[in-house]
């Protein structure tokens, strides 16, 4: 019998209020994952955002959680979890994901995942990553591998804004060519670095000075494709984006 990877689906949001479509999204995601023949969805979690999120018209968390409980009364696999809403302040989705990842491991009495070779879960690494890169959570890496982000680039002279948009996390980089600035990568790999982006011919060259050596990226256009090479500690990866007409 083919081994299926167990998964729990997590949705973070305001749920202000929760709707039928929120629940339908869980069903669609579960059906798709099952159809791949690789995964077995074992549960779903709805995590209402903290009141400090600051969205206009946001109802108090206790009421949004109560509405979610009522909406899920007949579900035998999706549940609402109030942990995120009960924190002292709004927190990044990445922190919520880490919390539930650890809680799920504890609830299933798992101390480490297969193939982790006794490394701590928080520092688990795939076979293609050197030890210097193993402090990125394994769950985050798996999600990143499945994402198909969009890129939006706005240029006004030497001022550029690059938006990386995905269903998991949006990241906005706002900078001036040739001017070093502090880049806060909270929610990406939770680091800060001093970043400078310059032109190298017709390519954008980014150098990021911080905890990791040789960190940065190069971005360039070829026809209708935008190429992005990302580097850190001697390791390189490449993404190719198609232009939307």
mmCIF file of C-alpha atoms in Angstrom:
data_model
loop_
_atom_site.group_PDB
_atom_site.id
_atom_site.type_symbol
_atom_site.label_atom_id
_atom_site.label_comp_id
_atom_site.label_asym_id
_atom_site.label_seq_id
_atom_site.Cartn_x
_atom_site.Cartn_y
_atom_site.Cartn_z
ATOM 1 C CA UNK A 1 0.000 0.000 0.000
ATOM 2 C CA UNK A 2 1.362 3.411 -0.995
ATOM 3 C CA UNK A 3 2.411 5.615 1.922
ATOM 4 C CA UNK A 4 0.370 8.820 2.173
ATOM 5 C CA UNK A 5 1.753 11.896 3.898
ATOM 6 C CA UNK A 6 -0.669 13.052 6.630
ATOM 7 C CA UNK A 7 -1.642 16.722 6.472
ATOM 8 C CA UNK A 8 -3.688 19.121 8.552
ATOM 9 C CA UNK A 9 -5.121 22.153 6.754
ATOM 10 C CA UNK A 10 -4.839 25.510 8.523
ATOM 11 C CA UNK A 11 -6.680 28.708 7.602
ATOM 12 C CA UNK A 12 -5.835 32.013 9.285
ATOM 13 C CA UNK A 13 -7.994 35.066 8.815
ATOM 14 C CA UNK A 14 -10.477 37.459 10.359
ATOM 15 C CA UNK A 15 -13.544 35.216 9.792
ATOM 16 C CA UNK A 16 -15.612 38.335 10.271
ATOM 17 C CA UNK A 17 -17.938 36.487 9.981
ATOM 18 C CA UNK A 18 -17.172 32.929 8.916
ATOM 19 C CA UNK A 19 -18.984 31.985 5.673
ATOM 20 C CA UNK A 20 -19.943 28.870 3.734
ATOM 21 C CA UNK A 21 -17.128 29.615 1.283
ATOM 22 C CA UNK A 22 -14.554 29.445 4.077
ATOM 23 C CA UNK A 23 -15.690 25.883 4.750
ATOM 24 C CA UNK A 24 -15.869 25.084 1.045
ATOM 25 C CA UNK A 25 -12.218 26.063 0.656
ATOM 26 C CA UNK A 26 -11.269 23.325 3.102
ATOM 27 C CA UNK A 27 -13.248 20.768 1.113
ATOM 28 C CA UNK A 28 -11.721 21.843 -2.198
ATOM 29 C CA UNK A 29 -8.199 21.724 -0.767
ATOM 30 C CA UNK A 30 -8.788 18.287 0.775
ATOM 31 C CA UNK A 31 -10.226 16.882 -2.460
ATOM 32 C CA UNK A 32 -7.296 18.198 -4.499
ATOM 33 C CA UNK A 33 -4.684 16.809 -2.119
ATOM 34 C CA UNK A 34 -6.363 13.416 -2.024
ATOM 35 C CA UNK A 35 -6.501 13.316 -5.829
ATOM 36 C CA UNK A 36 -2.718 13.642 -6.024
ATOM 37 C CA UNK A 37 -2.439 10.221 -4.401
ATOM 38 C CA UNK A 38 0.311 11.550 -2.122
ATOM 39 C CA UNK A 39 -1.499 13.001 0.875
ATOM 40 C CA UNK A 40 -4.114 12.127 3.483
ATOM 41 C CA UNK A 41 -5.832 15.116 5.091
ATOM 42 C CA UNK A 42 -6.431 14.217 8.730
ATOM 43 C CA UNK A 43 -7.946 17.459 9.936
ATOM 44 C CA UNK A 44 -8.588 21.149 9.434
ATOM 45 C CA UNK A 45 -8.062 24.156 11.721
ATOM 46 C CA UNK A 46 -9.655 27.599 11.543
ATOM 47 C CA UNK A 47 -7.624 30.223 13.404
ATOM 48 C CA UNK A 48 -9.361 33.610 13.830
ATOM 49 C CA UNK A 49 -6.976 36.557 13.929
ATOM 50 C CA UNK A 50 -6.174 38.558 17.056
ATOM 51 C CA UNK A 51 -8.177 41.747 17.745
ATOM 52 C CA UNK A 52 -4.993 43.830 17.366
ATOM 53 C CA UNK A 53 -4.932 43.011 13.649
ATOM 54 C CA UNK A 54 -6.663 46.371 13.320
ATOM 55 C CA UNK A 55 -9.030 45.606 10.444
ATOM 56 C CA UNK A 56 -11.837 48.134 10.218
ATOM 57 C CA UNK A 57 -15.105 46.728 11.538
ATOM 58 C CA UNK A 58 -13.417 43.701 13.098
ATOM 59 C CA UNK A 59 -15.749 42.077 15.624
ATOM 60 C CA UNK A 60 -14.259 41.019 18.981
ATOM 61 C CA UNK A 61 -12.401 37.696 18.781
ATOM 62 C CA UNK A 62 -14.630 35.979 21.320
ATOM 63 C CA UNK A 63 -17.632 36.517 19.036
ATOM 64 C CA UNK A 64 -15.790 35.450 15.864
ATOM 65 C CA UNK A 65 -14.578 32.289 17.618
ATOM 66 C CA UNK A 66 -18.121 31.580 18.867
ATOM 67 C CA UNK A 67 -19.522 31.981 15.326
ATOM 68 C CA UNK A 68 -16.890 29.609 13.991
ATOM 69 C CA UNK A 69 -17.803 27.025 16.651
ATOM 70 C CA UNK A 70 -21.453 27.217 15.587
ATOM 71 C CA UNK A 71 -20.557 26.922 11.888
ATOM 72 C CA UNK A 72 -18.460 23.809 12.579
ATOM 73 C CA UNK A 73 -20.951 21.971 14.782
ATOM 74 C CA UNK A 74 -21.671 19.418 12.053
ATOM 75 C CA UNK A 75 -18.092 19.011 10.802
ATOM 76 C CA UNK A 76 -16.252 15.876 11.845
ATOM 77 C CA UNK A 77 -12.820 17.044 10.686
ATOM 78 C CA UNK A 78 -12.574 20.863 10.859
ATOM 79 C CA UNK A 79 -12.274 22.665 14.190
ATOM 80 C CA UNK A 80 -11.759 26.214 15.416
ATOM 81 C CA UNK A 81 -8.713 27.040 17.542
ATOM 82 C CA UNK A 82 -8.694 30.247 19.611
ATOM 83 C CA UNK A 83 -4.947 30.289 20.395
ATOM 84 C CA UNK A 84 -4.065 33.002 17.872
ATOM 85 C CA UNK A 85 -6.937 35.240 18.960
ATOM 86 C CA UNK A 86 -5.949 34.908 22.622
ATOM 87 C CA UNK A 87 -2.392 36.228 22.242
ATOM 88 C CA UNK A 88 -1.515 39.626 23.700
ATOM 89 C CA UNK A 89 -1.114 41.127 20.250
ATOM 90 C CA UNK A 90 -1.375 40.319 16.561
ATOM 91 C CA UNK A 91 1.270 37.831 15.399
ATOM 92 C CA UNK A 92 2.529 36.759 11.980
ATOM 93 C CA UNK A 93 0.948 33.769 10.251
ATOM 94 C CA UNK A 94 4.346 32.054 10.349
ATOM 95 C CA UNK A 95 4.232 32.049 14.172
ATOM 96 C CA UNK A 96 0.728 30.562 14.130
ATOM 97 C CA UNK A 97 1.880 27.856 11.747
ATOM 98 C CA UNK A 98 4.822 26.949 13.969
ATOM 99 C CA UNK A 99 2.587 26.757 17.024
ATOM 100 C CA UNK A 100 0.132 24.353 15.400
ATOM 101 C CA UNK A 101 2.936 22.329 13.832
ATOM 102 C CA UNK A 102 4.438 21.687 17.264
ATOM 103 C CA UNK A 103 1.043 21.023 18.849
ATOM 104 C CA UNK A 104 0.160 18.474 16.164
ATOM 105 C CA UNK A 105 3.441 16.662 16.660
ATOM 106 C CA UNK A 106 2.780 16.480 20.406
ATOM 107 C CA UNK A 107 -0.810 15.319 19.967
ATOM 108 C CA UNK A 108 0.342 12.492 17.681
ATOM 109 C CA UNK A 109 3.268 11.658 20.005
ATOM 110 C CA UNK A 110 5.827 12.403 17.289
ATOM 111 C CA UNK A 111 9.200 13.737 18.430
ATOM 112 C CA UNK A 112 10.730 13.867 14.963
ATOM 113 C CA UNK A 113 9.737 13.190 11.398
ATOM 114 C CA UNK A 114 11.068 10.267 9.325
ATOM 115 C CA UNK A 115 14.510 11.013 7.915
ATOM 116 C CA UNK A 116 15.387 13.793 10.336
ATOM 117 C CA UNK A 117 18.338 11.832 11.772
ATOM 118 C CA UNK A 118 17.726 12.975 15.358
ATOM 119 C CA UNK A 119 17.934 16.667 14.536
ATOM 120 C CA UNK A 120 15.552 18.933 16.454
ATOM 121 C CA UNK A 121 12.353 19.436 14.458
ATOM 122 C CA UNK A 122 12.877 23.189 14.311
ATOM 123 C CA UNK A 123 16.180 22.588 12.510
ATOM 124 C CA UNK A 124 15.225 19.688 10.268
ATOM 125 C CA UNK A 125 16.723 19.794 6.795
ATOM 126 C CA UNK A 126 16.138 18.110 3.489
ATOM 127 C CA UNK A 127 19.022 16.218 1.881
ATOM 128 C CA UNK A 128 19.958 19.040 -0.483
ATOM 129 C CA UNK A 129 20.565 21.636 2.256
ATOM 130 C CA UNK A 130 23.891 22.051 4.089
ATOM 131 C CA UNK A 131 23.914 22.274 7.885
ATOM 132 C CA UNK A 132 24.192 26.065 7.750
ATOM 133 C CA UNK A 133 20.671 26.265 6.289
ATOM 134 C CA UNK A 134 18.888 23.813 8.561
ATOM 135 C CA UNK A 135 17.317 26.409 10.842
ATOM 136 C CA UNK A 136 14.337 27.011 8.577
ATOM 137 C CA UNK A 137 11.296 25.115 9.807
ATOM 138 C CA UNK A 138 10.589 22.000 7.730
ATOM 139 C CA UNK A 139 6.892 22.837 7.453
ATOM 140 C CA UNK A 140 7.707 26.277 6.021
ATOM 141 C CA UNK A 141 10.060 24.773 3.432
ATOM 142 C CA UNK A 142 7.420 22.288 2.312
ATOM 143 C CA UNK A 143 4.848 25.044 1.924
ATOM 144 C CA UNK A 144 7.333 27.224 0.023
ATOM 145 C CA UNK A 145 7.997 24.390 -2.429
ATOM 146 C CA UNK A 146 4.287 24.206 -3.270
ATOM 147 C CA UNK A 147 3.687 27.934 -3.690
ATOM 148 C CA UNK A 148 3.356 29.646 -7.068
ATOM 149 C CA UNK A 149 3.854 33.309 -6.156
ATOM 150 C CA UNK A 150 3.155 36.360 -8.309
ATOM 151 C CA UNK A 151 5.591 39.252 -8.689
ATOM 152 C CA UNK A 152 4.560 42.879 -9.105
ATOM 153 C CA UNK A 153 7.307 45.398 -9.865
ATOM 154 C CA UNK A 154 6.820 49.161 -9.755
ATOM 155 C CA UNK A 155 9.669 51.462 -10.830
ATOM 156 C CA UNK A 156 9.847 55.246 -10.589
ATOM 157 C CA UNK A 157 13.394 56.303 -11.423
ATOM 158 C CA UNK A 158 15.676 54.813 -8.757
ATOM 159 C CA UNK A 159 12.751 53.963 -6.486
ATOM 160 C CA UNK A 160 11.455 50.394 -6.815
ATOM 161 C CA UNK A 161 8.775 48.357 -5.104
ATOM 162 C CA UNK A 162 8.782 44.584 -5.567
ATOM 163 C CA UNK A 163 5.741 42.740 -4.253
ATOM 164 C CA UNK A 164 5.869 38.952 -3.898
ATOM 165 C CA UNK A 165 2.295 37.715 -3.494
ATOM 166 C CA UNK A 166 1.115 34.218 -2.567
ATOM 167 C CA UNK A 167 -1.741 32.484 -0.789
ATOM 168 C CA UNK A 168 0.544 31.915 2.218
ATOM 169 C CA UNK A 169 2.512 35.118 2.644
ATOM 170 C CA UNK A 170 2.901 38.489 0.919
ATOM 171 C CA UNK A 171 6.273 40.233 1.032
ATOM 172 C CA UNK A 172 6.925 43.815 -0.076
ATOM 173 C CA UNK A 173 10.406 45.166 -0.754
ATOM 174 C CA UNK A 174 10.555 48.986 -1.021
ATOM 175 C CA UNK A 175 13.976 50.472 -1.810
ATOM 176 C CA UNK A 176 16.095 52.914 -3.807
ATOM 177 C CA UNK A 177 18.784 51.650 -6.173
ATOM 178 C CA UNK A 178 22.247 51.930 -4.634
ATOM 179 C CA UNK A 179 21.038 52.867 -1.124
ATOM 180 C CA UNK A 180 21.605 50.377 1.702
ATOM 181 C CA UNK A 181 18.682 49.782 4.057
ATOM 182 C CA UNK A 182 17.703 47.440 6.876
ATOM 183 C CA UNK A 183 15.489 44.664 5.516
ATOM 184 C CA UNK A 184 13.137 42.969 7.966
ATOM 185 C CA UNK A 185 12.476 39.390 6.833
ATOM 186 C CA UNK A 186 10.015 38.535 9.592
ATOM 187 C CA UNK A 187 7.731 35.810 8.303
ATOM 188 C CA UNK A 188 10.226 34.745 5.626
ATOM 189 C CA UNK A 189 13.108 33.397 7.715
ATOM 190 C CA UNK A 190 12.749 35.763 10.695
ATOM 191 C CA UNK A 191 16.028 37.597 10.157
ATOM 192 C CA UNK A 192 17.140 41.157 9.552
ATOM 193 C CA UNK A 193 19.939 42.169 7.232
ATOM 194 C CA UNK A 194 21.465 45.220 5.589
ATOM 195 C CA UNK A 195 20.430 45.147 1.959
ATOM 196 C CA UNK A 196 21.610 47.017 -1.108
ATOM 197 C CA UNK A 197 20.267 46.590 -4.649
ATOM 198 C CA UNK A 198 22.246 47.868 -7.651
ATOM 199 C CA UNK A 199 22.229 47.480 -11.422
ATOM 200 C CA UNK A 200 24.720 45.003 -12.914
ATOM 201 C CA UNK A 201 24.281 45.742 -16.590
ATOM 202 C CA UNK A 202 20.619 44.951 -17.257
ATOM 203 C CA UNK A 203 20.281 42.796 -14.117
ATOM 204 C CA UNK A 204 19.254 43.759 -10.600
ATOM 205 C CA UNK A 205 21.885 42.591 -8.105
ATOM 206 C CA UNK A 206 20.977 42.356 -4.406
ATOM 207 C CA UNK A 207 23.509 41.880 -1.585
ATOM 208 C CA UNK A 208 22.170 41.081 1.900
ATOM 209 C CA UNK A 209 24.621 41.348 4.821
ATOM 210 C CA UNK A 210 23.608 39.505 7.977
ATOM 211 C CA UNK A 211 23.790 36.135 9.743
ATOM 212 C CA UNK A 212 24.241 34.136 6.528
ATOM 213 C CA UNK A 213 27.261 34.486 4.277
ATOM 214 C CA UNK A 214 26.912 35.130 0.551
ATOM 215 C CA UNK A 215 23.237 35.985 0.775
ATOM 216 C CA UNK A 216 21.502 37.850 -2.044
ATOM 217 C CA UNK A 217 19.797 37.504 -5.405
ATOM 218 C CA UNK A 218 19.984 38.483 -9.066
ATOM 219 C CA UNK A 219 16.942 39.291 -11.173
ATOM 220 C CA UNK A 220 16.717 39.807 -14.930
ATOM 221 C CA UNK A 221 14.313 39.710 -17.889
ATOM 222 C CA UNK A 222 14.532 37.403 -20.915
ATOM 223 C CA UNK A 223 11.665 37.892 -23.345
ATOM 224 C CA UNK A 224 8.405 37.255 -21.479
ATOM 225 C CA UNK A 225 10.187 35.605 -18.550
ATOM 226 C CA UNK A 226 11.659 37.080 -15.402
ATOM 227 C CA UNK A 227 14.478 35.033 -13.882
ATOM 228 C CA UNK A 228 15.365 35.158 -10.184
ATOM 229 C CA UNK A 229 18.494 33.477 -8.813
ATOM 230 C CA UNK A 230 18.658 33.361 -5.001
ATOM 231 C CA UNK A 231 21.936 32.644 -3.182
ATOM 232 C CA UNK A 232 23.011 31.894 0.390
ATOM 233 C CA UNK A 233 26.011 30.039 1.872
ATOM 234 C CA UNK A 234 27.122 28.819 -1.556
ATOM 235 C CA UNK A 235 23.695 27.331 -2.374
ATOM 236 C CA UNK A 236 21.674 28.645 -5.324
ATOM 237 C CA UNK A 237 18.085 28.236 -6.416
ATOM 238 C CA UNK A 238 16.226 29.713 -9.361
ATOM 239 C CA UNK A 239 12.679 30.824 -10.058
ATOM 240 C CA UNK A 240 11.205 31.746 -13.433
ATOM 241 C CA UNK A 241 8.121 33.962 -13.712
ATOM 242 C CA UNK A 242 5.922 34.292 -16.808
ATOM 243 C CA UNK A 243 4.686 37.719 -17.841
ATOM 244 C CA UNK A 244 0.940 38.171 -17.566
ATOM 245 C CA UNK A 245 -0.456 39.894 -20.642
#
